[in-house]
Structures are given as structure tokens and as C-alpha cells.
PDB file of C-alpha atoms in Angstrom:
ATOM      1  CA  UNK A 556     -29.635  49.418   6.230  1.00 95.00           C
ATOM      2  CA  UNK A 557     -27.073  48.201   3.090  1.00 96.00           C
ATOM      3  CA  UNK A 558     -28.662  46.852  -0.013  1.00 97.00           C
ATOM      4  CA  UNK A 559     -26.395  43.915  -1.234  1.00 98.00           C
ATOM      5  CA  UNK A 560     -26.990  42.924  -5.259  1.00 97.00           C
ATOM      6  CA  UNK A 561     -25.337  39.326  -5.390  1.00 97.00           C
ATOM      7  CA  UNK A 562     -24.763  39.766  -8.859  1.00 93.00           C
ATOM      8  CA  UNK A 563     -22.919  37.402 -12.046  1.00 90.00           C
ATOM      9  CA  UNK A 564     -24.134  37.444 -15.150  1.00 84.00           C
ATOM     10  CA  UNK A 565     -23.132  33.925 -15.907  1.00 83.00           C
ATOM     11  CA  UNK A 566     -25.504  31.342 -14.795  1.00 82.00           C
ATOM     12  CA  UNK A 567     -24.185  28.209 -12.623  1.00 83.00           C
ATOM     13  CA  UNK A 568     -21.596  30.136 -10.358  1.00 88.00           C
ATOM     14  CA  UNK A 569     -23.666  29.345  -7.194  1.00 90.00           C
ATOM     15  CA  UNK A 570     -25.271  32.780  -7.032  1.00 94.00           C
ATOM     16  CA  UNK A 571     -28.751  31.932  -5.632  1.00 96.00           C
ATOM     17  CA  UNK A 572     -27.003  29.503  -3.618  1.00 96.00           C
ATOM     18  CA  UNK A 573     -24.492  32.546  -2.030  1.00 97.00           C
ATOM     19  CA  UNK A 574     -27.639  34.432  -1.902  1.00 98.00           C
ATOM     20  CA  UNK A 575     -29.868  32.134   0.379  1.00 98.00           C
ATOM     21  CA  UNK A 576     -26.985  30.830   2.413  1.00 97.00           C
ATOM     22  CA  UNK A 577     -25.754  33.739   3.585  1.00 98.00           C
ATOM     23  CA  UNK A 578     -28.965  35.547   4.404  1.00 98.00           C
ATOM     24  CA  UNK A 579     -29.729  32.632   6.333  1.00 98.00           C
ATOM     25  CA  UNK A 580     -26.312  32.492   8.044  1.00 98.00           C
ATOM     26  CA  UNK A 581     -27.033  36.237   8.710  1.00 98.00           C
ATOM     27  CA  UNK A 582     -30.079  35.808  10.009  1.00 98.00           C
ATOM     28  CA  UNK A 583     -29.158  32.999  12.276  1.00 98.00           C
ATOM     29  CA  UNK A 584     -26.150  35.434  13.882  1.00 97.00           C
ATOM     30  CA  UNK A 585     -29.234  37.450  14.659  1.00 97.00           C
ATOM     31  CA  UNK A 586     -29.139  40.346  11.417  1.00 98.00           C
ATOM     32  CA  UNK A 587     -32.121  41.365  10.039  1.00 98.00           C
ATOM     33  CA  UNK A 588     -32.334  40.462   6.951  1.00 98.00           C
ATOM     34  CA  UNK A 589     -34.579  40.545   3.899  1.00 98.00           C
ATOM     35  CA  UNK A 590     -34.082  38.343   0.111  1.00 98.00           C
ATOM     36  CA  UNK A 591     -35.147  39.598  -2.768  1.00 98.00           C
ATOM     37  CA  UNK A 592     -35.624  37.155  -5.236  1.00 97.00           C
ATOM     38  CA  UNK A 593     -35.395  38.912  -8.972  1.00 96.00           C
ATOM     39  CA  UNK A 594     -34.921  35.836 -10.643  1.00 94.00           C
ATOM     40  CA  UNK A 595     -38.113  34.947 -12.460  1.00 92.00           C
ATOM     41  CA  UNK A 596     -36.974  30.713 -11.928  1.00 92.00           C
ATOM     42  CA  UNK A 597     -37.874  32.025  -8.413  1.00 94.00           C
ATOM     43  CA  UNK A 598     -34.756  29.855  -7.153  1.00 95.00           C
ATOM     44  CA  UNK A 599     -34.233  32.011  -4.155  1.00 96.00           C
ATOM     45  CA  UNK A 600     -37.894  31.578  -3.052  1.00 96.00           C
ATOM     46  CA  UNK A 601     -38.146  27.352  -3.205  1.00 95.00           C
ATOM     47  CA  UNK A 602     -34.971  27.093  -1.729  1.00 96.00           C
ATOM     48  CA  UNK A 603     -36.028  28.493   1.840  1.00 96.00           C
ATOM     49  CA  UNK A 604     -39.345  26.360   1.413  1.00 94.00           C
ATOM     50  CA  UNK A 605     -41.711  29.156   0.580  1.00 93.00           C
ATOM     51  CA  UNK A 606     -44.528  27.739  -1.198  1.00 88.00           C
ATOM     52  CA  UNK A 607     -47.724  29.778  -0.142  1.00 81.00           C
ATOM     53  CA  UNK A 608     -46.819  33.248  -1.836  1.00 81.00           C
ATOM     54  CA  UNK A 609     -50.168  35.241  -2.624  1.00 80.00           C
ATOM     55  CA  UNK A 610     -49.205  35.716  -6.100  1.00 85.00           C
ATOM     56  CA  UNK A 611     -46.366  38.370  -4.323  1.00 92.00           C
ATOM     57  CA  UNK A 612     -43.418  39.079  -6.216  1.00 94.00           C
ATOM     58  CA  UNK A 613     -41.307  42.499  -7.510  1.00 96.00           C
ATOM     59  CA  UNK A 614     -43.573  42.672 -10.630  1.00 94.00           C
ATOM     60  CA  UNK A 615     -46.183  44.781  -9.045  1.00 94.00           C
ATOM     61  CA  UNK A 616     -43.600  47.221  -7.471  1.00 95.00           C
ATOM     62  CA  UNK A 617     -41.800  47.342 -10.564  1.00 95.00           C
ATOM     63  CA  UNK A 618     -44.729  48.515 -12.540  1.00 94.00           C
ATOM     64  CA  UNK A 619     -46.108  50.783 -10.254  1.00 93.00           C
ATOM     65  CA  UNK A 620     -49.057  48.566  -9.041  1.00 93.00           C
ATOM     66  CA  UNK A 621     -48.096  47.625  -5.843  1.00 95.00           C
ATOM     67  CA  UNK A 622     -46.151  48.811  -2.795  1.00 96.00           C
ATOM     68  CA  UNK A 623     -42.700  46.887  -2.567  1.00 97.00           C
ATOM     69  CA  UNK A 624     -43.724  46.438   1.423  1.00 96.00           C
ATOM     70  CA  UNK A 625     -47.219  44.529   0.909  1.00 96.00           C
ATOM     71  CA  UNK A 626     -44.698  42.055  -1.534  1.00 96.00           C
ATOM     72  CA  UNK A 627     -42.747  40.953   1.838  1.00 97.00           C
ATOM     73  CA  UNK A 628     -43.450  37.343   3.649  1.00 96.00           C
ATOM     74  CA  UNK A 629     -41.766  36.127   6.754  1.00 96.00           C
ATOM     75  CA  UNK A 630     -40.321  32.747   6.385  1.00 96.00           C
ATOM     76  CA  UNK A 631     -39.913  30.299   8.881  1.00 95.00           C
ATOM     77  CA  UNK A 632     -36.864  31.777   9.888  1.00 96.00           C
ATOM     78  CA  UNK A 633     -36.042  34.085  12.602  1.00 96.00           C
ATOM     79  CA  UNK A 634     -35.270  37.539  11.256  1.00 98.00           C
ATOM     80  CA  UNK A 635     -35.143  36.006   7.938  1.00 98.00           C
ATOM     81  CA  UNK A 636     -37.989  37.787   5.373  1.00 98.00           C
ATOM     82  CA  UNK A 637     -38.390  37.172   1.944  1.00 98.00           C
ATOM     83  CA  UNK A 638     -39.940  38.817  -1.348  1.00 97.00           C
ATOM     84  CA  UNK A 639     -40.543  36.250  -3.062  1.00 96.00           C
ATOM     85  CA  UNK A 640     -40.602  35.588  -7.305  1.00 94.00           C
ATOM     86  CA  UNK A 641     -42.568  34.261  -9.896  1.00 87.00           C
ATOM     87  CA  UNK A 642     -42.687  33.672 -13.581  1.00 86.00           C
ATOM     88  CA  UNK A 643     -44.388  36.975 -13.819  1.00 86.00           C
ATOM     89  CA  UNK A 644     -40.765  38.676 -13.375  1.00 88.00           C
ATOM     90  CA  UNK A 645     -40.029  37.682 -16.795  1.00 86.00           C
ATOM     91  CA  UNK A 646     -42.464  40.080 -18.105  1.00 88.00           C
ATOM     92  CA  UNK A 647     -40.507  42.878 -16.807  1.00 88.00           C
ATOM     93  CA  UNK A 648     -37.683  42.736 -19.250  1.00 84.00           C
ATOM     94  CA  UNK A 649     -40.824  43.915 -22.295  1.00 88.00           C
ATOM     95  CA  UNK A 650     -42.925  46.495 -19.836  1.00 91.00           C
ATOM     96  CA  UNK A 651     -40.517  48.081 -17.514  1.00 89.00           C
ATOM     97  CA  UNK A 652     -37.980  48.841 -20.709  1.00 83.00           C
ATOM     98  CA  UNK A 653     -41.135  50.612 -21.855  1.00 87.00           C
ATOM     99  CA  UNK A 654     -40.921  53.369 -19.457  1.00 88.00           C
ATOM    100  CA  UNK A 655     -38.501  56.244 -19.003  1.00 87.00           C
ATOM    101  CA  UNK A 656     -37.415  55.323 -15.374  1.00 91.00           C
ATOM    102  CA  UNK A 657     -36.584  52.079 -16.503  1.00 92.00           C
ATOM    103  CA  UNK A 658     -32.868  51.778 -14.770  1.00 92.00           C
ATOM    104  CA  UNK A 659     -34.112  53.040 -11.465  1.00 95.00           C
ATOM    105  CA  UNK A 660     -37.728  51.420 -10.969  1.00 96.00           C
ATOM    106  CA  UNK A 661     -36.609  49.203  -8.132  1.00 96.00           C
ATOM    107  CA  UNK A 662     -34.722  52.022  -6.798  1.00 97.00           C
ATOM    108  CA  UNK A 663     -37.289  54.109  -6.137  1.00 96.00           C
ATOM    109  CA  UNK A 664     -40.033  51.702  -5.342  1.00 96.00           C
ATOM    110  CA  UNK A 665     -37.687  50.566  -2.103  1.00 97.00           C
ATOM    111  CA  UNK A 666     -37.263  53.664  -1.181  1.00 97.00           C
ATOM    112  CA  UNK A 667     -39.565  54.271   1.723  1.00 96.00           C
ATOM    113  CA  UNK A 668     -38.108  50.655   2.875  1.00 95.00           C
ATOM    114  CA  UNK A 669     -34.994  52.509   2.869  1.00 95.00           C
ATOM    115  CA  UNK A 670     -35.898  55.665   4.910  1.00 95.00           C
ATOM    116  CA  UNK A 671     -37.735  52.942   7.427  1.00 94.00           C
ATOM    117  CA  UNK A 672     -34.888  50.377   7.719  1.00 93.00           C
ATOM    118  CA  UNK A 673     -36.353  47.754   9.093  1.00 96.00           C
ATOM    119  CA  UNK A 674     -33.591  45.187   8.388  1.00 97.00           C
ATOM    120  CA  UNK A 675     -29.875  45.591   8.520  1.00 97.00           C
ATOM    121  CA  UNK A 676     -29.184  43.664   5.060  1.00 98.00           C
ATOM    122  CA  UNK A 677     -31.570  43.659   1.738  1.00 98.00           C
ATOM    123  CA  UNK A 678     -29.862  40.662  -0.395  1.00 98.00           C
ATOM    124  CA  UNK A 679     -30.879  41.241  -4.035  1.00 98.00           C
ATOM    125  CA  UNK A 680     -30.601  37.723  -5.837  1.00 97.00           C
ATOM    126  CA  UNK A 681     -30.001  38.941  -9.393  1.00 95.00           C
ATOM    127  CA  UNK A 682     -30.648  36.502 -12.663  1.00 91.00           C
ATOM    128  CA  UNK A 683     -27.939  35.583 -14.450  1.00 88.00           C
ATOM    129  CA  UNK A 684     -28.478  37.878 -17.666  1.00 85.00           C
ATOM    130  CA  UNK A 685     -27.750  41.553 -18.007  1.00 84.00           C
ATOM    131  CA  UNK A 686     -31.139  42.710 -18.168  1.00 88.00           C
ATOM    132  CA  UNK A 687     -33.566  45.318 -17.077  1.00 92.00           C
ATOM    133  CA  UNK A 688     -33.679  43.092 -13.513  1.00 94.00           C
ATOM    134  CA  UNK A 689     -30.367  43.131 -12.905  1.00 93.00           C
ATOM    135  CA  UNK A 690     -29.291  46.552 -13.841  1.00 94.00           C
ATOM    136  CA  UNK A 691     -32.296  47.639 -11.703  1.00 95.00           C
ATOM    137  CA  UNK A 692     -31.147  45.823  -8.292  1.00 96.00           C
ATOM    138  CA  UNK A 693     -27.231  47.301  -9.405  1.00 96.00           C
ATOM    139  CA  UNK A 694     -28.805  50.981  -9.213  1.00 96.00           C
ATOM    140  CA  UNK A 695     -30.700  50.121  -6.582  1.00 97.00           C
ATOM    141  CA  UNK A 696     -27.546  48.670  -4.439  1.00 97.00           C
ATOM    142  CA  UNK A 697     -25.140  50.094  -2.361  1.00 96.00           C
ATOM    143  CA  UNK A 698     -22.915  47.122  -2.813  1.00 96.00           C
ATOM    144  CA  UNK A 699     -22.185  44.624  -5.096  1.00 96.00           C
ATOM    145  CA  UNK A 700     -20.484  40.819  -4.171  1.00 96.00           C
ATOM    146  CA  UNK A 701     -19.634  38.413  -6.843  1.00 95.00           C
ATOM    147  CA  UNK A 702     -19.469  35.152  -6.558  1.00 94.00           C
ATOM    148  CA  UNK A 703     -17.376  33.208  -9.025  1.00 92.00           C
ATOM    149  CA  UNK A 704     -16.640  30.068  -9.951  1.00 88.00           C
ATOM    150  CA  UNK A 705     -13.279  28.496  -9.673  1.00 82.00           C
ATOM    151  CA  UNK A 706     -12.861  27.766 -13.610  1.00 81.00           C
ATOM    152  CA  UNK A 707     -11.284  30.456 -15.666  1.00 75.00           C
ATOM    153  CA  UNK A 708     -13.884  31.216 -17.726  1.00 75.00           C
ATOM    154  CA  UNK A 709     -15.532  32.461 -14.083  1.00 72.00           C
ATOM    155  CA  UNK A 710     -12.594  35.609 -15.051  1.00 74.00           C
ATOM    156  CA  UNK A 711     -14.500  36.784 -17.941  1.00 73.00           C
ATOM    157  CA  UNK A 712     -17.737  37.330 -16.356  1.00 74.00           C
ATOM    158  CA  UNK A 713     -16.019  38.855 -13.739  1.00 82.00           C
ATOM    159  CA  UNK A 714     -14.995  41.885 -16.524  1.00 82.00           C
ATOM    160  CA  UNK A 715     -18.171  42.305 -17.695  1.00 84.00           C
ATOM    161  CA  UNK A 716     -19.901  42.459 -14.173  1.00 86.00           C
ATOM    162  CA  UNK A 717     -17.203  44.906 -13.298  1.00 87.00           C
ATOM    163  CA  UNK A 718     -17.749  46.584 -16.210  1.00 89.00           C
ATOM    164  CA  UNK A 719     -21.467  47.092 -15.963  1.00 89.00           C
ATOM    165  CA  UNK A 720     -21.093  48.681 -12.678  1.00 90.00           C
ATOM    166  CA  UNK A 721     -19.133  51.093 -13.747  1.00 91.00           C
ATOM    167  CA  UNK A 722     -21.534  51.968 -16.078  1.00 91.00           C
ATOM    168  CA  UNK A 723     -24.029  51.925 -13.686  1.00 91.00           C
ATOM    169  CA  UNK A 724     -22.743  55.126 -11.187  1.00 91.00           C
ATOM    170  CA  UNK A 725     -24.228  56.993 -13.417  1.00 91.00           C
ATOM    171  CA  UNK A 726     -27.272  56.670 -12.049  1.00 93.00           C
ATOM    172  CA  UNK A 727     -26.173  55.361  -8.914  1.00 95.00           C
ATOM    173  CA  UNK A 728     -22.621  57.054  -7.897  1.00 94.00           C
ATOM    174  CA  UNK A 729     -22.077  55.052  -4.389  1.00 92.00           C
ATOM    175  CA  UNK A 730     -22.342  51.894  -6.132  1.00 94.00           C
ATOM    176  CA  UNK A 731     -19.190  50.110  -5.422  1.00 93.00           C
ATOM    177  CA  UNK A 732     -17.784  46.378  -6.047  1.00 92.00           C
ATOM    178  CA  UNK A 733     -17.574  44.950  -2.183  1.00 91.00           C
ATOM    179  CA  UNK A 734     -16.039  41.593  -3.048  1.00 94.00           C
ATOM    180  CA  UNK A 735     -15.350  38.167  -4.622  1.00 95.00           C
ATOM    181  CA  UNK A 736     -16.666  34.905  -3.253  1.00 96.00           C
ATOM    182  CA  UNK A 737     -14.861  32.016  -4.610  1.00 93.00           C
ATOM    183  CA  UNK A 738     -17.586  28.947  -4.902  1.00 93.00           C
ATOM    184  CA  UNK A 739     -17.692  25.503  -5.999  1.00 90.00           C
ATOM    185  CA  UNK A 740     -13.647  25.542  -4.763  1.00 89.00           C
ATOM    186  CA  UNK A 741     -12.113  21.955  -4.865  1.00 85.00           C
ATOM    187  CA  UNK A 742      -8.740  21.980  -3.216  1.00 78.00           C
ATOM    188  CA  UNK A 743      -7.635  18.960  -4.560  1.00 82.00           C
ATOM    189  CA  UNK A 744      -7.230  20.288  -8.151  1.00 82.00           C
ATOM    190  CA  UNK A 745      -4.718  22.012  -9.616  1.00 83.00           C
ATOM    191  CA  UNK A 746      -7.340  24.162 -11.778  1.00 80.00           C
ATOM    192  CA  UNK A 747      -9.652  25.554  -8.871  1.00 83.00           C
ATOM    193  CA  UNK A 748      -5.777  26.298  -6.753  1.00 85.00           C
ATOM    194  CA  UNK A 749      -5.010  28.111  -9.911  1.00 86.00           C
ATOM    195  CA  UNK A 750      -8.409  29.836 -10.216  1.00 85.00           C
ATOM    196  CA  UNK A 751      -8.194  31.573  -6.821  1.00 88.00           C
ATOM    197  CA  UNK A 752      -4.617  32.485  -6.552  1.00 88.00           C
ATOM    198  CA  UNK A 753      -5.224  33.888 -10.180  1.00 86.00           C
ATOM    199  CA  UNK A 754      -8.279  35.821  -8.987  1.00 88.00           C
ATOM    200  CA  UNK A 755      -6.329  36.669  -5.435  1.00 89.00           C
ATOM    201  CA  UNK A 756      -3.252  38.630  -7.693  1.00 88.00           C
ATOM    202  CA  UNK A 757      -5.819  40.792  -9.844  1.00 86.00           C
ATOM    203  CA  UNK A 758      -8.049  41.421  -6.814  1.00 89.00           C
ATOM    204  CA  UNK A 759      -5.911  41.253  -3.453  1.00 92.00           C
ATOM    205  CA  UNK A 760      -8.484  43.302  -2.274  1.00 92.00           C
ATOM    206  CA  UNK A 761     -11.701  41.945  -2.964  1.00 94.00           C
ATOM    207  CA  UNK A 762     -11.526  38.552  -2.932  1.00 94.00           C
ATOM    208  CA  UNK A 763     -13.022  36.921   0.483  1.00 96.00           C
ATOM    209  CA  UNK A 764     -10.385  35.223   2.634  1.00 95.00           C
ATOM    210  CA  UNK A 765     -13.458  32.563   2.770  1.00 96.00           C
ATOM    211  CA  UNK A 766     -13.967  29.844   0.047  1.00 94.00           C
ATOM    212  CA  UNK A 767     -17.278  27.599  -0.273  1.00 95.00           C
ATOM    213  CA  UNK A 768     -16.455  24.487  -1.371  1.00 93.00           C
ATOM    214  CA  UNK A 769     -17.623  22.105  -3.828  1.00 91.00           C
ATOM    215  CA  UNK A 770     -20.087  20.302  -1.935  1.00 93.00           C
ATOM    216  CA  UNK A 771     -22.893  17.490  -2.957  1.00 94.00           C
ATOM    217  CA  UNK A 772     -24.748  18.136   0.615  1.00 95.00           C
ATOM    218  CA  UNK A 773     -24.960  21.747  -0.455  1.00 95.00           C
ATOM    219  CA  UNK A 774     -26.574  20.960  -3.805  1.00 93.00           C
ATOM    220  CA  UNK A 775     -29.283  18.891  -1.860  1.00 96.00           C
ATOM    221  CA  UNK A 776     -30.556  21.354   0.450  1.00 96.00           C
ATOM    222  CA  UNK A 777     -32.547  23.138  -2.316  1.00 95.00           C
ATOM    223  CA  UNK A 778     -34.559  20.351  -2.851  1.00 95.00           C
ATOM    224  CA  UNK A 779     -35.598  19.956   0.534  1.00 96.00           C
ATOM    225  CA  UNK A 780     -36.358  23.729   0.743  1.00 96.00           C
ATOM    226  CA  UNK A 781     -33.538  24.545   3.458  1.00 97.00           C
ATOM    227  CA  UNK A 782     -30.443  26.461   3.786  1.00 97.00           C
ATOM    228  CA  UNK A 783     -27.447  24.675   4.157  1.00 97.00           C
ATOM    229  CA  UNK A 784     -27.579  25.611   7.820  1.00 96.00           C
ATOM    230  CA  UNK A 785     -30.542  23.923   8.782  1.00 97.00           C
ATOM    231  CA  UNK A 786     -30.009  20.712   5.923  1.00 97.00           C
ATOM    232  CA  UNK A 787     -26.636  19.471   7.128  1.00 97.00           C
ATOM    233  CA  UNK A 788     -25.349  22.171   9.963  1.00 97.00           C
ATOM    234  CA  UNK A 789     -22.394  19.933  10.481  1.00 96.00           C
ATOM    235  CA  UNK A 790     -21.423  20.530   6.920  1.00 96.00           C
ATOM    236  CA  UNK A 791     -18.304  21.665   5.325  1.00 96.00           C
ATOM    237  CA  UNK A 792     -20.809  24.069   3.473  1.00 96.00           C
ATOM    238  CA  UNK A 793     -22.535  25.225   6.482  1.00 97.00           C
ATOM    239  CA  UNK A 794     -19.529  26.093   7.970  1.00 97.00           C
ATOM    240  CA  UNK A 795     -17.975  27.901   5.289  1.00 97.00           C
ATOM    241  CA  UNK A 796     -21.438  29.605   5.060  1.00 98.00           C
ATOM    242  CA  UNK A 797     -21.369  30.658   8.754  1.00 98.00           C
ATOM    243  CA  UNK A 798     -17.751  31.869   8.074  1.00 98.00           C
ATOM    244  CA  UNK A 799     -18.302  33.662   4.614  1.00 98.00           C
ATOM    245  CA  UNK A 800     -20.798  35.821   6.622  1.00 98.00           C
ATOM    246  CA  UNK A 801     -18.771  36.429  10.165  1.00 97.00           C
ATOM    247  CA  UNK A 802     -16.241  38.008   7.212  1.00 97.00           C
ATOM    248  CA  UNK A 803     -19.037  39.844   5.284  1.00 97.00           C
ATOM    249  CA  UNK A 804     -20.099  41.807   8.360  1.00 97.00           C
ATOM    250  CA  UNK A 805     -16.361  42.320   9.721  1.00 96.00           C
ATOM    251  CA  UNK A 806     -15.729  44.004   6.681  1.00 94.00           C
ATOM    252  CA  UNK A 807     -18.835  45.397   6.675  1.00 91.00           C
ATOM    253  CA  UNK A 808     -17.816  47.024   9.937  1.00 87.00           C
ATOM    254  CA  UNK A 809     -14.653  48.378   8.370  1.00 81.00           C
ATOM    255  CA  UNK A 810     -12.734  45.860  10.960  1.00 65.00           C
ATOM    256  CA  UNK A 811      -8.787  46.317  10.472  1.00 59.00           C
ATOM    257  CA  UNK A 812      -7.312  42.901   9.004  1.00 53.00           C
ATOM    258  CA  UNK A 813      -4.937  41.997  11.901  1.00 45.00           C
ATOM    259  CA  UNK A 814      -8.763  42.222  14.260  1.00 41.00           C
ATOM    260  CA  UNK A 815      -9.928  40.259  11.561  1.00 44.00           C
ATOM    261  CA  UNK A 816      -7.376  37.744  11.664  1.00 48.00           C
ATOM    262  CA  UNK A 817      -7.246  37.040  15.522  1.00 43.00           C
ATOM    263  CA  UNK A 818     -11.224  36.916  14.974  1.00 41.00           C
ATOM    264  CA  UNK A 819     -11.333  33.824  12.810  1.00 45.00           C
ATOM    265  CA  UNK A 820      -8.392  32.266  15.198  1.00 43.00           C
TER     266      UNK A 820
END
């Protein structure tokens, strides 16, 4: 089992978005795969249509007064579960920063989830703030991805998220930066061609072959309570969704490029 933190500080980069989309696109190639929702907005939650929650959430976990597994709900989706969140979350930035654990309180209430493994992928939707939440699901996670905007003030966040995991292997030494999703990418501009071959020469490495476009199908599905997948399946989105995650478990897999390559031919 991998714990993923889909992590940006900066709000409006299509994080939630990456977050639900490819757990769903995961799912669907028949992963297991749980989302965590640690945004208090509870974005992550709505947008796969869960309504009914039981009050169930990370703040119990997080404060000691729940087990993280009794705070799971299968959606509608095949081998798709979620944890979902509620305006309750926002209390943990005052209580948990109370406590001496406070950097490793998600950590160590997924642990026996861990030792179990009972999906393949735990996708951590962090909030877009630098708080107690998201420096808990970055000590929690064995990887981080990044998705960033194609506007260059996308490159500054990028620093700081880079930065703050750095910071973090303190506390959690494996911790590593897995890669860079380029979202809301429109092709015909100059500024988001500029954006990605600017990111593509500081990070050859990181940054996904795989863009997600700007798309006003994608920004519907929410609303509906759907992934992209099941909204508009014949999509642009949806299939940039399907192929962001055919490249996240490739490299997952520690598939050589050229396999890679003849893969998505």
C-alpha cells in the first residue's frame, strides 16, 4: 500500500479535482483505492456524490476519539472508498497544535490501515494552506504529487511545497516529491506552452508526460457529484484522467521510459 498526499499550498490549481479524478480513474482500472478528504470545504467528498456521511470525518482520528477505520464509507464506486470531511476539520488547526504529536497524528492513527493494506493507493486530498492538516498527511505520505497550474505564479508555490517537504523528513525520512501534474493546460496560448516547458527544464524529471487540460466539462462534474469519468467519459478530461493514471502506476512500477513510451503508443 503507497500513501499519496496530493499536495499545493495555493488554492485553485485543480488539486481536489487531481485528487478525485484520479482515484476514480484508478479505481475504474481496477486499484484499490481509498480518498481522504482533509479539506474541511469537504470538496473531495461532494464531488463523488457522498451525501449520507454519519458525521465521519478525520477529526475523530486526529484527536484520538475514533479509529481512522470506523471513518471509511464505500462510495458507489467499485473499489473506490472514501473518508469523507466536514467543517469539523477546521477545528483541528486550534486542538491538534495543542498536543505534542502534533506533526505525526495522522501518521500514527493510519497506521494499523497500513500494516492491513487493504487498498493499493490512500490519496490524501490536502487543503490549500500550510497547516497542521497538511503537514500531517506530508508525514504521513510516502509520496507527494503536485499539481500546478500553468501560470507562473503556479512556480512559486511549487518552492515552497518543495520546500516544506524537505522540512518534513525529519519526521518522515522516505518522504519524497513523486511528480508534477500540469492542470488547467491550454495549448493554444503562448503563456500555459511557456508554463510547462519552463516547469519541464527545472524538473525533467518530475513533471508527468500527461497534461489535463483546461476543460469547462471538467468543472461541471462536481456539481453533479461525479468524476469526470462517469460525467462526460468521452471527454478530453476523462481521457487525460485515464492517461494521467496509466502513467502514475507505470512509474509507480518503476517501468523503464522506452516501456513506457511504446505503452502509451
Amino acid at each position: 500500500m503507497k500513501i499519496v498526499a496530493v499536495a499545493n499550498q495555493k488554492g485553485g490549481v485543480g488539486k481536489t479535482t487531481t485528487s478525485v479524478n484520479l482515484a476514480a480513474c484508478l479505481a475504474a482500472m481496477g486499484r484499490k483505492i481509498l480518498l481522504v478528504d482533509l479539506d474541511p470545504q469537504g470538496n473531495a467528498t461532494s464531488a463523488l456524490g457522498v451525501t449520507e456521511t454519519e458525521e465521519k470525518s478525520c477529526y475523530g482520528p486526529l484527536l484520538g476519539a475514533s479509529k481512522f477505520a470506523d471513518n471509511i464509507i464505500q462510495t458507489r464506486f467499485d473499489n473506490l472508498s472514501i473518508v469523507p470531511a466536514d467543517l469539523d476539520l477546521a477545528g483541528v488547526e486550534i486542538e491538534v497544535a495543542r498536543l505534542d504529536d502534533h506533526l505525526v497524528r495522522l501518521r500514527d492513527t493510519m497506521a494499523p490501515i497500513r500494516k492491513k493494506a487493504p487498498f493499493d493507493y490512500v490519496i490524501l486530498d490536502c487543503p490549500p494552506s500550510l497547516g497542521i492538516l497538511m503537514t500531517n498527511a506530508l508525514a504521513a505520505a510516502d509520496i507527494v504529487l503536485v499539481p500546478l497550474q500553468a501560470e507562473y505564479f503556479a512556480l512559486e508555490g511549487l518552492t515552497r511545497i518543495m520546500d516544506v517537504a524537505d522540512q518534513l523528513r525529519s519526521v518522515n525520512p522516505k518522504l519524497t516529491v513523486e511528480g508534477i501534474v500540469m492542470t488547467m493546460v491550454d495549448n493554444r496560448t503562448n503563456l500555459s506552452q511557456q508554463v510547462v516547458a519552463e516547469v519541464k527544464t527545472h524538473f525533467p524529471q518530475l513533471i508527468y508526460k500527461t497534461v489535463i487540460p483546461r476543460s469547462i466539462r471538467l468543472g461541471e462534474a462536481p456539481s453533479f457529484g461525479k468524476p469526470i469519468l462517469e460525467y462526460d467519459p468521452s471527454s478530453l478530461a476523462a481521457f487525460a484522467y485515464t492517461a494521467l493514471a496509466g502513467e502514475f502506476i507505470r512509474r509507480d512500477a518503476k517501468v523503464p521510459e522506452v516501456a513506457e513510451e511504446k505503452a502509451e503508443k
